[in-house]
Amino acid sequence: MSDTRSLRVALLGAGTVGGHVARLLLEHHDELAARAGISLDLVGIAVRDVNAKRAVDLPAELFTTDAETLIQGADIVVELIGGIEPAKSYILAAIGSGADVVTGNKALLAEHGAEIFAAAARVGAEVYYEAAVAAAIPIIRPLRDSLAGDHVERILAIVNGSTNYILDRMDRFGDSMEDAQRVALELGYLEADPTLDVEGYDAAQKAAILAGLAFHTTVPAAGVHREGISSITLEDVESAREAGYVIKLLAIAERVADDAGVEGVSARVHPALVRRDHPLASVHGGNNAVFVEAEAAGPLMFYGAGAGGVQTASAVLGDVVSIARRHLAGGVGVGESVAADLPVHPIGAAETRYRISLEVDDRPGVLAELAGILASRGVSVETLQQSTSAADASASAVASDDVAASGEADRATATLVIGTHSARDAALAAAVEALAASDAVESVRSVLRIEGA
Amino acid sequence: MSDTRSLRVALLGAGTVGGHVARLLLEHHDELAARAGISLDLVGIAVRDVNAKRAVDLPAELFTTDAETLIQGADIVVELIGGIEPAKSYILAAIGSGADVVTGNKALLAEHGAEIFAAAARVGAEVYYEAAVAAAIPIIRPLRDSLAGDHVERILAIVNGSTNYILDRMDRFGDSMEDAQRVALELGYLEADPTLDVEGYDAAQKAAILAGLAFHTTVPAAGVHREGISSITLEDVESAREAGYVIKLLAIAERVADDAGVEGVSARVHPALVRRDHPLASVHGGNNAVFVEAEAAGPLMFYGAGAGGVQTASAVLGDVVSIARRHLAGGVGVGESVAADLPVHPIGAAETRYRISLEVDDRPGVLAELAGILASRGVSVETLQQSTSAADASASAVASDDVAASGEADRATATLVIGTHSARDAALAAAVEALAASDAVESVRSVLRIEGA
């Protein structure tokens, strides 16, 4: 540790976020020192290639490829490389050498958070990670500290700006999924390889972090059920709108008891129907929002930009200043509470509601038959809507190709939309399977969960 | 200080919030102990009358009228009495005896925060006050810690649930101010003496606290410009709606430079026109929201219940658990940063926009005359709307009483609504005075600031 006149800050990574962190540390040096009560001196930036072109212009003498040596001489190590290795080794080395750590590395925390927090706890180091979820939106401290005396029941969060941008375009401008993805790519909302965002991997990592914090439990990323948005069509979006919903990719963490009554947590990421008057429905573009339902506090929402280099840098710098203040005040890191140590249940244990859209035979007795299938799985119906309108007839033309092939081309079909009451997800999924197997059902057009009602 | 096995928590006050804090400390004792890493034992509740009837049923043996002795034996003192004295003396006594303090006392912090924080800093005590602003909505930690490395530009906040409820009723149900206040009183949104809420005193105290935190400066409540909502009429609300606005009582804190170029802060509370598509416009009923604009983070919003015993208790308990964790980790309190120590400028220095509704003579040349008055004060006009419709003719009947008395009963009048570009509030206020003094102006019907555009 350094003397009390300054703290040596080492930065690992000089991408978009790292560049802004370095710039702001230099530009606002005196102001940050005044707030922290101690000078925060950027002593170096570890990168793979010191000659690489960078978005933010920084003094060349700060750059080094020798991360290990930089870490050894630092009081605060800011890791913004991303990915598992070498980020993990660097963070553990920093903790081992007595430094505190700031990171925005959601993948690493979701996969190896428990190991990193345990290493920090052994030596009393701080590991702060406000930037790991929802960029600049303060959500880690509110969950860890402000709600530390409350009982969080559920979190519904929009934590991936790229997919929110895509779904919002489909909803507001009528773009197809393909067109919306193309625009998102052009405007930089989506990476060249969109898989992490579109298939929900990024949101699942954040869901694991939020669930762990909210429920004082270690939740591995592998315990998060994950579905992306690639199967969502414009027809789904428009049908949702007609019914008063908007489709959002939600990260959901909640308390659930399984069939045996064992209290646990469930974390999942999937597209969901959200009622238009829910606060999450008005989160547009690339923004993020975290909606928290707590026993005493009631519903809370945290809203803001969910990405962006300078926005994320704000969260990183807040952590750096907080660590500096704590350094001056003495004491060790408080660490993460995993006191509840709850089991992580699979999605089947969660209580959900489904909206099921089916192409069914248009003949007497079909409704009773399908209702019977649902009832036998313990699923009760809240709404039923059947239509054979011109629009539906044309929409069902695709399905009728298959029908024609099976020699039943002249069977009349109707569209049936079933909204269920809430039930275990396992029961709902089984009911959909049974419906799909029924002779009366030509095709399952879409199945979406309804959340936040 | 106690040993490390338990912390003795003393509660001062057993009103609605205090009752819930005590109940939750007792009911969730083991869970809170697990999270904090140490047992949190409620050792007593100081009240004026141990036999008073209380909303929450609590063990009689906890009650005492001897606050001084209770404080001396405590590790954490939770002050929920409210008001200046004896709350202030008790908090200083707690700090003096080595205890940490949790308080929800906005009046005390707005008036004497600097003295209390200084006393705490001398001995290294923590003073936490998440409950003082916006009840359960985490806003103190986000401003103090999460945004510690950023540059907050402006805060626009709905921090008084009572007045938001009243204005929301007028907007959504067409209630008159009188009717809305009556309903708010009946439903418990308003105290029997509504002055603190309706006249903006409560919001001004919170504005002082938010401004101090956001700008690292001591902002006394007396430095907050304050206007309440009692002058707002249903006509104002309806006219605002037609123009695409909703009227909200806002607490505003922002950076401003005065005419001499001296950087400072301005804090003010007044009714304001907010565009319907601004996130604050959709804050309904008794809810609160704090909208923060920061240089790096961009716009953020924190939303939730702004009052309520159990909601506020959530914030208090979060502070208690955080203090307990800090106690175990060692070190002293971080304290409040007032490093920037900026001057507090009067509202005249703030840049605002006005929407001015006038009853004017309906004759050629009036517009040019009034535009000239505005221009001579450096105020430029953004929108002008003149109407002589039947509705306006009837609305102007009241004004014409005065006109009749001055012998000009047959002068034709029109309603003129002027939206200004932004200018110093002092210039705008002077312009309104000059307009009112003009012969062409029969009466000034309303003047409201436009915010958040």
PDB file of N, CA and C in Angstrom, chain A residues 84 106-113 200-209 211-212 218-226 267-269 344:
ATOM      1  N   ILE A  84     -12.600 -14.010 -19.653  1.00  0.00           N
ATOM      2  CA  ILE A  84     -12.167 -14.748 -18.460  1.00  0.00           C
ATOM      3  C   ILE A  84     -10.654 -14.600 -18.226  1.00  0.00           C
ATOM      4  N   LYS A 106     -18.569  -8.559 -16.421  1.00  0.00           N
ATOM      5  CA  LYS A 106     -19.732  -9.361 -16.038  1.00  0.00           C
ATOM      6  C   LYS A 106     -19.528 -10.844 -16.297  1.00  0.00           C
ATOM      7  N   ALA A 107     -18.851 -11.158 -17.403  1.00  0.00           N
ATOM      8  CA  ALA A 107     -18.643 -12.574 -17.724  1.00  0.00           C
ATOM      9  C   ALA A 107     -17.825 -13.244 -16.628  1.00  0.00           C
ATOM     10  N   LEU A 108     -16.777 -12.553 -16.229  1.00  0.00           N
ATOM     11  CA  LEU A 108     -15.903 -13.111 -15.204  1.00  0.00           C
ATOM     12  C   LEU A 108     -16.625 -13.254 -13.858  1.00  0.00           C
ATOM     13  N   LEU A 109     -17.365 -12.216 -13.468  1.00  0.00           N
ATOM     14  CA  LEU A 109     -18.061 -12.285 -12.170  1.00  0.00           C
ATOM     15  C   LEU A 109     -19.155 -13.340 -12.188  1.00  0.00           C
ATOM     16  N   ALA A 110     -19.831 -13.462 -13.331  1.00  0.00           N
ATOM     17  CA  ALA A 110     -20.903 -14.465 -13.404  1.00  0.00           C
ATOM     18  C   ALA A 110     -20.330 -15.875 -13.318  1.00  0.00           C
ATOM     19  N   GLU A 111     -19.147 -16.065 -13.894  1.00  0.00           N
ATOM     20  CA  GLU A 111     -18.549 -17.409 -13.903  1.00  0.00           C
ATOM     21  C   GLU A 111     -17.732 -17.698 -12.646  1.00  0.00           C
ATOM     22  N   HIS A 112     -16.951 -16.693 -12.213  1.00  0.00           N
ATOM     23  CA  HIS A 112     -15.969 -16.948 -11.155  1.00  0.00           C
ATOM     24  C   HIS A 112     -16.058 -15.947 -10.012  1.00  0.00           C
ATOM     25  N   GLY A 113     -17.213 -15.294  -9.878  1.00  0.00           N
ATOM     26  CA  GLY A 113     -17.371 -14.285  -8.832  1.00  0.00           C
ATOM     27  C   GLY A 113     -17.077 -14.829  -7.443  1.00  0.00           C
ATOM     28  N   GLY A 200     -28.979 -13.806 -25.655  1.00  0.00           N
ATOM     29  CA  GLY A 200     -29.236 -13.641 -24.227  1.00  0.00           C
ATOM     30  C   GLY A 200     -28.089 -13.999 -23.303  1.00  0.00           C
ATOM     31  N   TYR A 201     -26.905 -14.308 -23.854  1.00  0.00           N
ATOM     32  CA  TYR A 201     -25.786 -14.674 -22.975  1.00  0.00           C
ATOM     33  C   TYR A 201     -25.369 -13.512 -22.076  1.00  0.00           C
ATOM     34  N   ASP A 202     -25.289 -12.314 -22.676  1.00  0.00           N
ATOM     35  CA  ASP A 202     -24.905 -11.126 -21.908  1.00  0.00           C
ATOM     36  C   ASP A 202     -25.922 -10.871 -20.782  1.00  0.00           C
ATOM     37  N   ALA A 203     -27.182 -10.927 -21.107  1.00  0.00           N
ATOM     38  CA  ALA A 203     -28.221 -10.691 -20.092  1.00  0.00           C
ATOM     39  C   ALA A 203     -28.186 -11.768 -19.011  1.00  0.00           C
ATOM     40  N   ALA A 204     -27.868 -13.001 -19.408  1.00  0.00           N
ATOM     41  CA  ALA A 204     -27.830 -14.085 -18.425  1.00  0.00           C
ATOM     42  C   ALA A 204     -26.699 -13.880 -17.412  1.00  0.00           C
ATOM     43  N   GLN A 205     -25.561 -13.362 -17.896  1.00  0.00           N
ATOM     44  CA  GLN A 205     -24.467 -13.071 -16.956  1.00  0.00           C
ATOM     45  C   GLN A 205     -24.902 -12.010 -15.948  1.00  0.00           C
ATOM     46  N   LYS A 206     -25.586 -10.983 -16.435  1.00  0.00           N
ATOM     47  CA  LYS A 206     -26.050  -9.927 -15.535  1.00  0.00           C
ATOM     48  C   LYS A 206     -27.131 -10.451 -14.597  1.00  0.00           C
ATOM     49  N   ALA A 207     -27.984 -11.329 -15.108  1.00  0.00           N
ATOM     50  CA  ALA A 207     -29.019 -11.921 -14.248  1.00  0.00           C
ATOM     51  C   ALA A 207     -28.376 -12.700 -13.108  1.00  0.00           C
ATOM     52  N   ALA A 208     -27.303 -13.402 -13.406  1.00  0.00           N
ATOM     53  CA  ALA A 208     -26.618 -14.178 -12.355  1.00  0.00           C
ATOM     54  C   ALA A 208     -26.078 -13.230 -11.278  1.00  0.00           C
ATOM     55  N   ILE A 209     -25.490 -12.118 -11.707  1.00  0.00           N
ATOM     56  CA  ILE A 209     -24.933 -11.159 -10.741  1.00  0.00           C
ATOM     57  C   ILE A 209     -26.044 -10.529  -9.902  1.00  0.00           C
ATOM     58  N   ALA A 211     -29.074 -11.684  -9.312  1.00  0.00           N
ATOM     59  CA  ALA A 211     -29.718 -12.675  -8.450  1.00  0.00           C
ATOM     60  C   ALA A 211     -28.854 -12.969  -7.228  1.00  0.00           C
ATOM     61  N   GLY A 212     -27.559 -13.074  -7.446  1.00  0.00           N
ATOM     62  CA  GLY A 212     -26.660 -13.339  -6.322  1.00  0.00           C
ATOM     63  C   GLY A 212     -26.734 -12.233  -5.279  1.00  0.00           C
ATOM     64  N   THR A 218     -24.859 -17.480  -4.032  1.00  0.00           N
ATOM     65  CA  THR A 218     -24.037 -17.598  -5.229  1.00  0.00           C
ATOM     66  C   THR A 218     -24.875 -18.198  -6.346  1.00  0.00           C
ATOM     67  N   VAL A 219     -25.045 -17.435  -7.419  1.00  0.00           N
ATOM     68  CA  VAL A 219     -25.823 -17.923  -8.564  1.00  0.00           C
ATOM     69  C   VAL A 219     -24.894 -18.009  -9.769  1.00  0.00           C
ATOM     70  N   PRO A 220     -24.522 -19.219 -10.187  1.00  0.00           N
ATOM     71  CA  PRO A 220     -23.642 -19.340 -11.351  1.00  0.00           C
ATOM     72  C   PRO A 220     -24.399 -19.032 -12.636  1.00  0.00           C
ATOM     73  N   ALA A 221     -23.670 -18.515 -13.639  1.00  0.00           N
ATOM     74  CA  ALA A 221     -24.310 -18.196 -14.913  1.00  0.00           C
ATOM     75  C   ALA A 221     -24.987 -19.434 -15.499  1.00  0.00           C
ATOM     76  N   ALA A 222     -24.416 -20.608 -15.235  1.00  0.00           N
ATOM     77  CA  ALA A 222     -24.994 -21.838 -15.779  1.00  0.00           C
ATOM     78  C   ALA A 222     -26.359 -22.146 -15.166  1.00  0.00           C
ATOM     79  N   GLY A 223     -26.648 -21.515 -14.025  1.00  0.00           N
ATOM     80  CA  GLY A 223     -27.948 -21.734 -13.383  1.00  0.00           C
ATOM     81  C   GLY A 223     -29.044 -20.840 -13.924  1.00  0.00           C
ATOM     82  N   VAL A 224     -28.685 -19.989 -14.886  1.00  0.00           N
ATOM     83  CA  VAL A 224     -29.668 -19.053 -15.450  1.00  0.00           C
ATOM     84  C   VAL A 224     -30.270 -19.645 -16.720  1.00  0.00           C
ATOM     85  N   HIS A 225     -31.572 -19.849 -16.731  1.00  0.00           N
ATOM     86  CA  HIS A 225     -32.253 -20.284 -17.944  1.00  0.00           C
ATOM     87  C   HIS A 225     -32.151 -19.171 -18.980  1.00  0.00           C
ATOM     88  N   ARG A 226     -31.881 -19.527 -20.230  1.00  0.00           N
ATOM     89  CA  ARG A 226     -31.589 -18.498 -21.233  1.00  0.00           C
ATOM     90  C   ARG A 226     -32.290 -18.761 -22.550  1.00  0.00           C
ATOM     91  N   ALA A 267     -33.379 -17.809 -11.722  1.00  0.00           N
ATOM     92  CA  ALA A 267     -32.911 -16.719 -12.575  1.00  0.00           C
ATOM     93  C   ALA A 267     -33.066 -17.155 -14.016  1.00  0.00           C
ATOM     94  N   ARG A 268     -33.605 -16.250 -14.828  1.00  0.00           N
ATOM     95  CA  ARG A 268     -33.886 -16.625 -16.219  1.00  0.00           C
ATOM     96  C   ARG A 268     -33.877 -15.394 -17.110  1.00  0.00           C
ATOM     97  N   VAL A 269     -33.582 -15.646 -18.355  1.00  0.00           N
ATOM     98  CA  VAL A 269     -33.585 -14.591 -19.371  1.00  0.00           C
ATOM     99  C   VAL A 269     -34.388 -15.104 -20.545  1.00  0.00           C
ATOM    100  N   VAL A 344     -30.390 -22.900  -6.295  1.00  0.00           N
ATOM    101  CA  VAL A 344     -30.871 -22.294  -7.537  1.00  0.00           C
ATOM    102  C   VAL A 344     -31.769 -23.314  -8.235  1.00  0.00           C
TER     103      VAL A 344
END
